[in-house]
Coordinates of C-alpha atoms in Angstrom, one line a residue:
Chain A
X1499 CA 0.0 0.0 0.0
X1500 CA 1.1 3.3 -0.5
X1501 CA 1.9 5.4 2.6
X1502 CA 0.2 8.5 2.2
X1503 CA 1.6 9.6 5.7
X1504 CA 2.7 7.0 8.6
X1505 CA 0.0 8.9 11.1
X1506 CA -2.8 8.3 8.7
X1507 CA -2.4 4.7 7.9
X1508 CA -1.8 4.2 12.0
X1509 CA -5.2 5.6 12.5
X1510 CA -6.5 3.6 9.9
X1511 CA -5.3 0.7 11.3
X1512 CA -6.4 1.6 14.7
X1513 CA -10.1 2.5 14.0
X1514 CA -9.9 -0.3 11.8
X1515 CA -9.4 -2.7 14.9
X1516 CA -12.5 -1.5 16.3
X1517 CA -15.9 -4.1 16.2
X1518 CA -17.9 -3.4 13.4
X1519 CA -15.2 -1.0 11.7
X1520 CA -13.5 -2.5 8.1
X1521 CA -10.8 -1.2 6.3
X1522 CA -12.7 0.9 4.2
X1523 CA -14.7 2.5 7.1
X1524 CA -11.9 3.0 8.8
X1525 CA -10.6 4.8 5.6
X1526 CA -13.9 7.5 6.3
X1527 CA -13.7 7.8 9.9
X1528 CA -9.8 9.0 9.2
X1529 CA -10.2 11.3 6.5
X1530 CA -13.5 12.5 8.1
X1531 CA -11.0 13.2 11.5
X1532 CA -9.0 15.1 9.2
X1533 CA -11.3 17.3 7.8
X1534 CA -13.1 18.8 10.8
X1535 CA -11.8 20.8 13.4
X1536 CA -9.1 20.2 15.3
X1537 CA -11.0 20.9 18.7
X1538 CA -13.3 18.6 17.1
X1539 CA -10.9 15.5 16.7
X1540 CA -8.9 16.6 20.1
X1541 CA -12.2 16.2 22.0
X1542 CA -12.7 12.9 20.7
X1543 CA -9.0 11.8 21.9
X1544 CA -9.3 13.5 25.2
X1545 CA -12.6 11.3 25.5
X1546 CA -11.3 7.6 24.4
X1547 CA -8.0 8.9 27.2
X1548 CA -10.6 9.6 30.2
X1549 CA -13.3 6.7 29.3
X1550 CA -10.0 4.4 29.6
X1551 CA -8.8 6.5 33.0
X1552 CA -12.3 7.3 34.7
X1553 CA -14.1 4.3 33.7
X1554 CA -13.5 1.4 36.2
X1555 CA -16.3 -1.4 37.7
X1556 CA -18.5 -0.4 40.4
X1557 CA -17.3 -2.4 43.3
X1558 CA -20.9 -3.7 44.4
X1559 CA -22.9 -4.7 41.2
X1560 CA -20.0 -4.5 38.4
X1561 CA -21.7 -1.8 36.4
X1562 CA -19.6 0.6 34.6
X1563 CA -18.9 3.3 36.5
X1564 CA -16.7 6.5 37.5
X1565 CA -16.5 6.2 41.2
X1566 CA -16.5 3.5 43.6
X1567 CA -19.8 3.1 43.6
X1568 CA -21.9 3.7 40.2
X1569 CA -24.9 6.0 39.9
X1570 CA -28.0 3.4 40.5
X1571 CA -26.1 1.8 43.9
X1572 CA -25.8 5.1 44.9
X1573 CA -29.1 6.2 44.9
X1574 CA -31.0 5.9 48.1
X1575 CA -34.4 6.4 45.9
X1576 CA -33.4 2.7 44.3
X1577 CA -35.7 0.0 45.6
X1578 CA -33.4 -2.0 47.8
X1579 CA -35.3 -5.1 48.1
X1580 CA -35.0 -6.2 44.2
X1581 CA -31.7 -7.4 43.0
X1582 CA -31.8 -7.9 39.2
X1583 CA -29.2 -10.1 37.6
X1584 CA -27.8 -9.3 33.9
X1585 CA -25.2 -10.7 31.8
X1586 CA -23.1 -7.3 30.7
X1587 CA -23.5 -3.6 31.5
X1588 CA -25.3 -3.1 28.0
X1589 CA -28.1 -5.2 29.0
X1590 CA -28.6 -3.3 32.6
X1591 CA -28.3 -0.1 30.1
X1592 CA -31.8 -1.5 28.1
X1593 CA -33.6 -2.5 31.0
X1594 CA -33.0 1.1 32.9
X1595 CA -34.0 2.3 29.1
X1596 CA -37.4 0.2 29.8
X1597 CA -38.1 2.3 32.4
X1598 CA -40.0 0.1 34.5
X1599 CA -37.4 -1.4 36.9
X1600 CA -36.7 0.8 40.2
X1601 CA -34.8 -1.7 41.5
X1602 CA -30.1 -2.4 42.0
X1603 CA -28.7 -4.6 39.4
X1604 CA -26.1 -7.5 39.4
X1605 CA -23.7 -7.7 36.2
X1606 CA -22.2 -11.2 35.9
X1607 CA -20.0 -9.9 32.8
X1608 CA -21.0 -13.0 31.3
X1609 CA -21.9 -15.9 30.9
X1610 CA -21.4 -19.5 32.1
X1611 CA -19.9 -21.0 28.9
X1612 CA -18.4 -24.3 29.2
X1613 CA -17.5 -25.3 25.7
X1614 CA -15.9 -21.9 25.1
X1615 CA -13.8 -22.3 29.0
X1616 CA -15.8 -20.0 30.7
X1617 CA -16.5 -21.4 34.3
X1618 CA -18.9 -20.1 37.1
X1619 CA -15.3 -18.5 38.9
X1620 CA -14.4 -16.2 35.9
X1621 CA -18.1 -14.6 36.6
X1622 CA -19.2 -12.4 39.5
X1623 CA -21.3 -14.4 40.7
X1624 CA -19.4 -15.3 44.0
X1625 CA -19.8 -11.7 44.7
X1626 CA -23.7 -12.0 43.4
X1627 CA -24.1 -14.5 46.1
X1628 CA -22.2 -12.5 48.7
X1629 CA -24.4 -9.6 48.3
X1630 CA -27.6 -12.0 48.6
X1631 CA -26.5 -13.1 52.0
X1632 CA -25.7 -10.1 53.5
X1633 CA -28.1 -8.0 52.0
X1634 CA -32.2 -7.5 52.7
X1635 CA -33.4 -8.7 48.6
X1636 CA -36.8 -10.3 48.6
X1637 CA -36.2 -11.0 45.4
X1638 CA -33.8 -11.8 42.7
X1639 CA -34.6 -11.6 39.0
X1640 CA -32.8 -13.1 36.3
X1641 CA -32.5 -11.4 33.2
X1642 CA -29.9 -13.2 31.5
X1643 CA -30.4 -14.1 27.3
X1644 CA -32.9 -16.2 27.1
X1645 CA -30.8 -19.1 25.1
X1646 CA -29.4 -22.2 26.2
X1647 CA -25.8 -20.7 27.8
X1648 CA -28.3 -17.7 29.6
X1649 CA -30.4 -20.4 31.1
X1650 CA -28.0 -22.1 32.1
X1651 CA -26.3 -19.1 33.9
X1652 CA -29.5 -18.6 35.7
X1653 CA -29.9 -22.1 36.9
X1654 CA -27.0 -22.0 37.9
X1655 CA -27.7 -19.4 40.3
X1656 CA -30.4 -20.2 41.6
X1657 CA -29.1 -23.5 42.8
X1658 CA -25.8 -21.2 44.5
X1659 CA -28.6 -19.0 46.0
X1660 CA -31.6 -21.9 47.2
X1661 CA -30.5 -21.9 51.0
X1662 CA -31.4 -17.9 51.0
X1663 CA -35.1 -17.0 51.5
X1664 CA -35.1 -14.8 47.9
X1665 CA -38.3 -15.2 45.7
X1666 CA -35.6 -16.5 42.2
X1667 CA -37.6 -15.3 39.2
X1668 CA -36.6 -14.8 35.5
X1669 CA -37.6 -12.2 32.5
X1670 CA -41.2 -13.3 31.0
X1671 CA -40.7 -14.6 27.2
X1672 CA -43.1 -15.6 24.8
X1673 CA -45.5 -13.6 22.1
X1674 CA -44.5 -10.1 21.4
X1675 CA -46.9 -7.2 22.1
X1676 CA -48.6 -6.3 18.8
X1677 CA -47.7 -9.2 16.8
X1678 CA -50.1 -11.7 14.9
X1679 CA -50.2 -15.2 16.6
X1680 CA -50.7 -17.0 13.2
X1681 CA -46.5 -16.1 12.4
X1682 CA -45.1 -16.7 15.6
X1683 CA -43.1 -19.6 15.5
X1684 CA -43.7 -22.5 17.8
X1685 CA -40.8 -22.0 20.0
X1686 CA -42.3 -18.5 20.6
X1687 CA -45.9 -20.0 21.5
X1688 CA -44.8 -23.2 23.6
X1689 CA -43.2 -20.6 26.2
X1690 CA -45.9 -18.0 26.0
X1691 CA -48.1 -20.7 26.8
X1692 CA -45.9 -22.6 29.9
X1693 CA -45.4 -19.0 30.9
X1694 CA -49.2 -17.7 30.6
X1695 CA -50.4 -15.2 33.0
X1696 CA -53.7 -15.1 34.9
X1697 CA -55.5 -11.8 33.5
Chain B
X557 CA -21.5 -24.4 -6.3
X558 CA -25.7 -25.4 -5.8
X559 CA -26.8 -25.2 -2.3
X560 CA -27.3 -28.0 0.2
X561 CA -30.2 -28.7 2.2
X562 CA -30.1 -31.0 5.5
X563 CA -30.9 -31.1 9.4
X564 CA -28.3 -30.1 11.7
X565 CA -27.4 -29.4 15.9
X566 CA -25.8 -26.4 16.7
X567 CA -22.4 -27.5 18.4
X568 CA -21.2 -24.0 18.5
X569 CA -21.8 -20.5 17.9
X570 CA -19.5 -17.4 18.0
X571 CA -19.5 -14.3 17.2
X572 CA -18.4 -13.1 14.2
X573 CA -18.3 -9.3 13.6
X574 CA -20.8 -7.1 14.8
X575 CA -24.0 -8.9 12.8
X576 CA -23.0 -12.6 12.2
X577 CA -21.8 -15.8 13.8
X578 CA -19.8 -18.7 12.3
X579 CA -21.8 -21.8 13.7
X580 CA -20.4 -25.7 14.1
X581 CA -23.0 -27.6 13.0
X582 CA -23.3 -31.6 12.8
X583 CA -25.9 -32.1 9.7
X584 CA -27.5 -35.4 8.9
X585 CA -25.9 -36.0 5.1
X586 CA -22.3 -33.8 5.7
X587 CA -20.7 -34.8 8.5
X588 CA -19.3 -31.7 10.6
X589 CA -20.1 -28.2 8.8
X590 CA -18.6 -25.0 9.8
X591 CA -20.5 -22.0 8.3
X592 CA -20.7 -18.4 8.4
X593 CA -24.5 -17.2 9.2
X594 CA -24.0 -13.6 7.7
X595 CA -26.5 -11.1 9.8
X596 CA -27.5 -13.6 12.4
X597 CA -26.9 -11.4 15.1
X598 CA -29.1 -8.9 13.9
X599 CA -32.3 -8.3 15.9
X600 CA -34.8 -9.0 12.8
X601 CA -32.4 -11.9 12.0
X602 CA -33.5 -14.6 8.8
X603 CA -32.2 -17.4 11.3
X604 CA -34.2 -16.3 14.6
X605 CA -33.5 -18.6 17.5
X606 CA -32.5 -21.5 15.1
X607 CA -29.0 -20.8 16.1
X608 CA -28.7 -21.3 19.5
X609 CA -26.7 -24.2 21.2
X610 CA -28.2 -27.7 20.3
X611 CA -30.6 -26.5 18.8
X612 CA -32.2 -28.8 15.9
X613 CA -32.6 -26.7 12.6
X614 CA -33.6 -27.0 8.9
X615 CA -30.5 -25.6 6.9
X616 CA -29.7 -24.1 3.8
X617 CA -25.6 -23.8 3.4
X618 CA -23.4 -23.1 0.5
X619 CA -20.4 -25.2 0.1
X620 CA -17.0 -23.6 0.0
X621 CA -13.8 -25.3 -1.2
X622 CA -10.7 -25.3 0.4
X623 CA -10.1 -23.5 4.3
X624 CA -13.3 -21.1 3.3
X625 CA -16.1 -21.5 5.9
X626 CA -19.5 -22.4 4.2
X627 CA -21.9 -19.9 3.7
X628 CA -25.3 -20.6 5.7
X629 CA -28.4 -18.8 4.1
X630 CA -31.4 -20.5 5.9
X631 CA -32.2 -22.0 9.2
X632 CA -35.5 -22.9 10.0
X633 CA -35.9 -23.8 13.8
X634 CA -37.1 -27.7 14.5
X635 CA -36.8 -27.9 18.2
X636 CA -34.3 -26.4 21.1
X637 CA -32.8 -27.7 23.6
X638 CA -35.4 -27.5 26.4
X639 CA -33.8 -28.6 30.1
X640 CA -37.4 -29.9 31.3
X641 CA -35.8 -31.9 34.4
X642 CA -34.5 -27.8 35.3
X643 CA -31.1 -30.0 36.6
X644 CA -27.7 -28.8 35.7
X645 CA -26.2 -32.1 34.9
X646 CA -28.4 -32.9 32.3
X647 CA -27.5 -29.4 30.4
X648 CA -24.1 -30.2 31.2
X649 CA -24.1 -33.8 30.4
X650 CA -25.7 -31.8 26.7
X651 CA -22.8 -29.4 26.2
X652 CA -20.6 -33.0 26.4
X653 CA -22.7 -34.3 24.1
X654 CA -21.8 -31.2 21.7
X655 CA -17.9 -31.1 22.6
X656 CA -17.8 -34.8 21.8
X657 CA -19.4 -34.4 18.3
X658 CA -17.6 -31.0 17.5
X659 CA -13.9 -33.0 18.5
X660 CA -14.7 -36.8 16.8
X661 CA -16.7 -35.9 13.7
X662 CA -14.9 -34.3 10.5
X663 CA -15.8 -32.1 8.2
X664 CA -17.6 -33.4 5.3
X665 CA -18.0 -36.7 5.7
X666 CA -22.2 -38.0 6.1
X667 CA -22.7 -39.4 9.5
X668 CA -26.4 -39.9 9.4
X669 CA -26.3 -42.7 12.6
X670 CA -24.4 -40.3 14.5
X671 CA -26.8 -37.7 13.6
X672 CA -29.9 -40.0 15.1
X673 CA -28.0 -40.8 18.0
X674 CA -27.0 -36.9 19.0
X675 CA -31.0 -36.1 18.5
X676 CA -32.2 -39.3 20.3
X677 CA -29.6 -38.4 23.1
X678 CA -30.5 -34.8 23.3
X679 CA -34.0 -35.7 23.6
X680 CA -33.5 -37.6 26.7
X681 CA -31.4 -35.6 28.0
X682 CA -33.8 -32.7 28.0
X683 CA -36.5 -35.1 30.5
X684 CA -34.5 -38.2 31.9
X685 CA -32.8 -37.9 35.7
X686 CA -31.0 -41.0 34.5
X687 CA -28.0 -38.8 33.1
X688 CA -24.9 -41.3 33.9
X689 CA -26.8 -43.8 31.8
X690 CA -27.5 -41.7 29.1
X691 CA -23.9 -40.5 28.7
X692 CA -22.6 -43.9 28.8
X693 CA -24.7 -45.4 26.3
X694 CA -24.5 -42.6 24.1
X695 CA -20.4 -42.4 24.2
X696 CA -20.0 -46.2 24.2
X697 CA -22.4 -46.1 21.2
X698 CA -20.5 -43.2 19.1
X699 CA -17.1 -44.8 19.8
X700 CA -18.5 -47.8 18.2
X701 CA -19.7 -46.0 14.9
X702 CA -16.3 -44.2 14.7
X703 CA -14.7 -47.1 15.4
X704 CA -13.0 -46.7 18.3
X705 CA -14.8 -49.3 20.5
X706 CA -13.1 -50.6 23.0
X707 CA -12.7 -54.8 23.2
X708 CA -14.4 -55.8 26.6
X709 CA -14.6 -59.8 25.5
X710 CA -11.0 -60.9 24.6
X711 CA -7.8 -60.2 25.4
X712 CA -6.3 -57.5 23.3
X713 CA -3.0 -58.9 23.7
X714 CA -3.3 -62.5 22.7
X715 CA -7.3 -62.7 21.3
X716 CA -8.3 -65.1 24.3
X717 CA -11.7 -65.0 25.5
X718 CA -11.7 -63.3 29.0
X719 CA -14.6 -66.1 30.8
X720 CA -14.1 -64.7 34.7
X721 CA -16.8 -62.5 35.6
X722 CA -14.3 -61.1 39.0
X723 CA -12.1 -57.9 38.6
X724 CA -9.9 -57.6 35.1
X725 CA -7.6 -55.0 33.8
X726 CA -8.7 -52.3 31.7
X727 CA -5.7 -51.0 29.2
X728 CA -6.6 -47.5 28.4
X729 CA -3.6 -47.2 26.2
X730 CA -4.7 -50.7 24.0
X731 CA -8.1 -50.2 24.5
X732 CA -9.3 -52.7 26.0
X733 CA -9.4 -55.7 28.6
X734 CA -6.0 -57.8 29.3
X735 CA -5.4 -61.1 30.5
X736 CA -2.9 -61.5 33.4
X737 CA 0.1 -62.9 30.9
X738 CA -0.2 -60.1 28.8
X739 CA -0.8 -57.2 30.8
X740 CA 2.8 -56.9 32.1
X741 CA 5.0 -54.4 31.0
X742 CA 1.8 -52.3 29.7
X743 CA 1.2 -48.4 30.7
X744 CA -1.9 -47.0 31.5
X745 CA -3.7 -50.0 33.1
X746 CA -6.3 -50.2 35.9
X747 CA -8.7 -52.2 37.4
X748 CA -12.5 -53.0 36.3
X749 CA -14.8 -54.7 38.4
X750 CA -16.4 -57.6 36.9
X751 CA -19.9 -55.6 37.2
X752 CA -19.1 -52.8 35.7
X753 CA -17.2 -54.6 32.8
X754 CA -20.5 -56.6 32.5
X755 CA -22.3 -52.8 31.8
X756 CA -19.3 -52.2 29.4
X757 CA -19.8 -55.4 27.7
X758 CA -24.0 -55.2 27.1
X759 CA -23.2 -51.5 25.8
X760 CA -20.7 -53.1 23.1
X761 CA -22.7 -56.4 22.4
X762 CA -26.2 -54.1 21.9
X763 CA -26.3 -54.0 17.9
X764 CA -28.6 -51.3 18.2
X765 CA -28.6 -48.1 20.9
X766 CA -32.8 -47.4 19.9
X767 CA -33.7 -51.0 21.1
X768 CA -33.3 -49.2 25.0
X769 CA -31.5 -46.8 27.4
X770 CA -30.1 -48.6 29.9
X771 CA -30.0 -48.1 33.8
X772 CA -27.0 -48.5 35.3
X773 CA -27.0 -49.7 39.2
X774 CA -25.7 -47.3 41.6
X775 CA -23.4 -49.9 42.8
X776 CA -21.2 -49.2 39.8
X777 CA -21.6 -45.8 37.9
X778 CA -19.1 -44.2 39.4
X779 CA -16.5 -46.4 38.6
X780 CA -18.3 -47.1 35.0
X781 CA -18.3 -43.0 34.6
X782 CA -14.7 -43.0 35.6
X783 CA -13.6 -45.2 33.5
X784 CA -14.7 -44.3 30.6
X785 CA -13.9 -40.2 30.9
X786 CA -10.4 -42.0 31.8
X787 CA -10.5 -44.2 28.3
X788 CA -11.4 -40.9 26.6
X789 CA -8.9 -38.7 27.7
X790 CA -6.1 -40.9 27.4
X791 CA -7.2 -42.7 24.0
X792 CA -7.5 -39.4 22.7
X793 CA -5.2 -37.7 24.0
X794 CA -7.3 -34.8 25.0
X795 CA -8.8 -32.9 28.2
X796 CA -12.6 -33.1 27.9
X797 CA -13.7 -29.2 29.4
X798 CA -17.0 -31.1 30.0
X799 CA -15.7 -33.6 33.1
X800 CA -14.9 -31.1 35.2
X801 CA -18.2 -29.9 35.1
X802 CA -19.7 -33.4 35.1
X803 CA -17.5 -34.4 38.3
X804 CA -18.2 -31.5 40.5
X805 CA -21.8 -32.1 40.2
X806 CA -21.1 -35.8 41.1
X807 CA -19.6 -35.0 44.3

């Protein structure tokens, strides 16, 4: 290839590494850097530097977060009683966007993956348990995927947390609002059925 | 190249770029496939929940020659893995299932009794407490159709019929039962009880794995569970990630 300038192909390369980013996106992105202005393209450096420096787990639930403690298990208005559990911090993010749930959060930051080496002890979930002993949850939902590796995550659990006296329940599934019965697939239907609700 | 149609379990499934996964797949009519599912991680995704681990689908692939990964263009889910009994060793005792398949079977070569034998497996995997049993019968019976059955009848030094029903030894290395002449100087040899060799023996004999699962007393699935993760590992030469699972849950 030729070099049009060393720092240009570097930053090709680099926002080429990024998920979702090819070569010829990373091509745009770089040329688009260099044609706005330069507080423009600072800002977005200074912003990658302090995301890496700030950024850090919260040391109670594993969210992302800037302090020691992130923003929902810091808030006293945060229903104490109802532990949810999630998989990464990009699923708490779309529940909080739901904007039903009131309640503290539990990120495993993943999931129990055998065939791929990941055990229970690379998880958070000796921590998960930890905070279901000492603390006053009623309840504790699961919300990992709902696939074979989430399920088994959740199981997995609830087993770890049985000798606790927590309610264990897991994210409804089944038909989705405003959809026609006659094309859901039969998956779909056999769990909106097991999982039917009394109106 | 024209496209290929067949039914297939999902062994494995990574992701692969932002939108699509490459999947393991073990079809009915091409042995092992590896494929890329282009979009499959999309939220309005062609392939839906077809995907997922052991999941039995409908498939639609392209063939690739040489070391490029098949293209998958339809999926069409036929049933998933549902863990009824809501017990951790039978989804384990499944993922085993899958890292057997994905690490005996190659790529392109029809294994439609192995095919049958996964699904029937899976199926009673998803309702039966019987787990040690099902395992048992379902390795003993894929290491017969790859042909790597151990010999539990006859000496597999010298050929002679082994008649005692007591204790024999088990060469893991030789696969198979010794007589006391020819099991000196051999590595890798331990002790079977004439019981469990008995189990051992009716899994080999059985011509066909559909005519029944069996139960296998308590008195020896331990050592029958043992001994045959032990034949595995070493006749392979492989660490199984699924018997660490499998044994924690025993103890």
């Amino acid at each position: 290839m030729n070099e049009i300038s060393k720092s240009v192909t570097e930053l090709i390369q680099q926002l080429g590494r990024l998920p979702g980013v090819g070569r010829k996106s990373a091509e745009r992105l770089a040329y688009h850097l260099l044609r706005v202005h330069e507080s423009e393209a600072n800002a977005l450096a200074e912003a990658i530097v302090a995301v890496r420096k700030n950024v850090r787990y919260c040391s109670s639930c594993y969210n992302l977060s800037e302090g020691p403690l992130c923003g929902i298990c810091a808030d006293p208005s945060r229903d104490s009683s109802r532990l949810c559990v999630v998989e990464q911090p990009r699923d708490l993010m779309a529940l909080e966007q739901a904007g039903v749930y009131r309640g503290l959060y539990h990120v495993l930051l993943g999931r129990i993956s055998p065939l791929d080496g990941i055990g229970p002890e690379q998880l958070t979930i000796e921590k998960l348990v930890d905070r279901v002993r000492v603390g006053n949850f009623s309840e504790v939902i699961m919300a990992t995927n709902p696939n074979v590796e989430g399920d088994g995550t959740s199981l997995h659990i609830s087993n770890q947390l049985a000798e606790y006296p927590v309610e264990i329940t897991r994210l409804a599934r089944g038909v989705t609002s405003g959809s026609i019965l006659e094309y859901t697939n039969r998956e779909v239907l056999a769990d909106a059925l097991t999982g039917r609700q009394k109106l | 190249m024209t496209a290929e149609k067949t039914d297939a379990i999902v062994l494995r499934a990574v992701g692969w770029s932002e939108t699509s996964l490459i999947v393991t797949l073990l079809t009915r009519d091409f042995g092992k496939v590896s494929a890329l599912a282009k979009g499959a991680r999309r939220p309005k995704s062609p392939f839906e929940a077809a995907l997922d681990l052991l999941c039995r689908c409908r498939i639609v692939f392209l063939p690739k020659s040489g070391d490029v990964l098949d293209l998958l263009t339809e999926a069409k889910l036929m049933r998933q893995f549902r863990n009824r009994t809501q017990r951790l060793k039978n989804l384990y005792a499944a993922y085993y299932v899958a890292e057997l398949l994905r690490e005996l079977i190659d790529h392109g070569q029809p294994q439609a009794d192995v095919y049958h034998l996964a699904d029937e497996t899976l199926l009673k995997l998803e309702q039966d407490a019987q787990v040690d049993g099902v395992l048992l019968q379902f390795e003993m019976s894929l290491l017969k159709l790859l042909g790597h059955q151990p010999s539990m009848t006859r000496c597999v030094g010298c050929d002679t019929p082994l008649l005692d029903e007591g204790p024999v030894h088990f060469g893991l290395l030789v696969s198979g039962v010794l007589c006391d002449r020819c099991v000196a100087g051999q590595r890798q040899v331990i002790r079977m009880r004439g019981e469990s060799r008995k189990i051992f023996t009716l899994l080999s004999e059985e011509s066909d794995w559909e005519s029944g699962w069996l139960t296998i007393p308590d008195l020896v699935r331990g050592e029958c569970r043992a001994i045959i993760q032990r034949y595995l590992t070493v006749h392979f030469d492989r660490q199984w990630q699924l018997h660490r699972y499998l044994e924690d849950l025993a103890r």
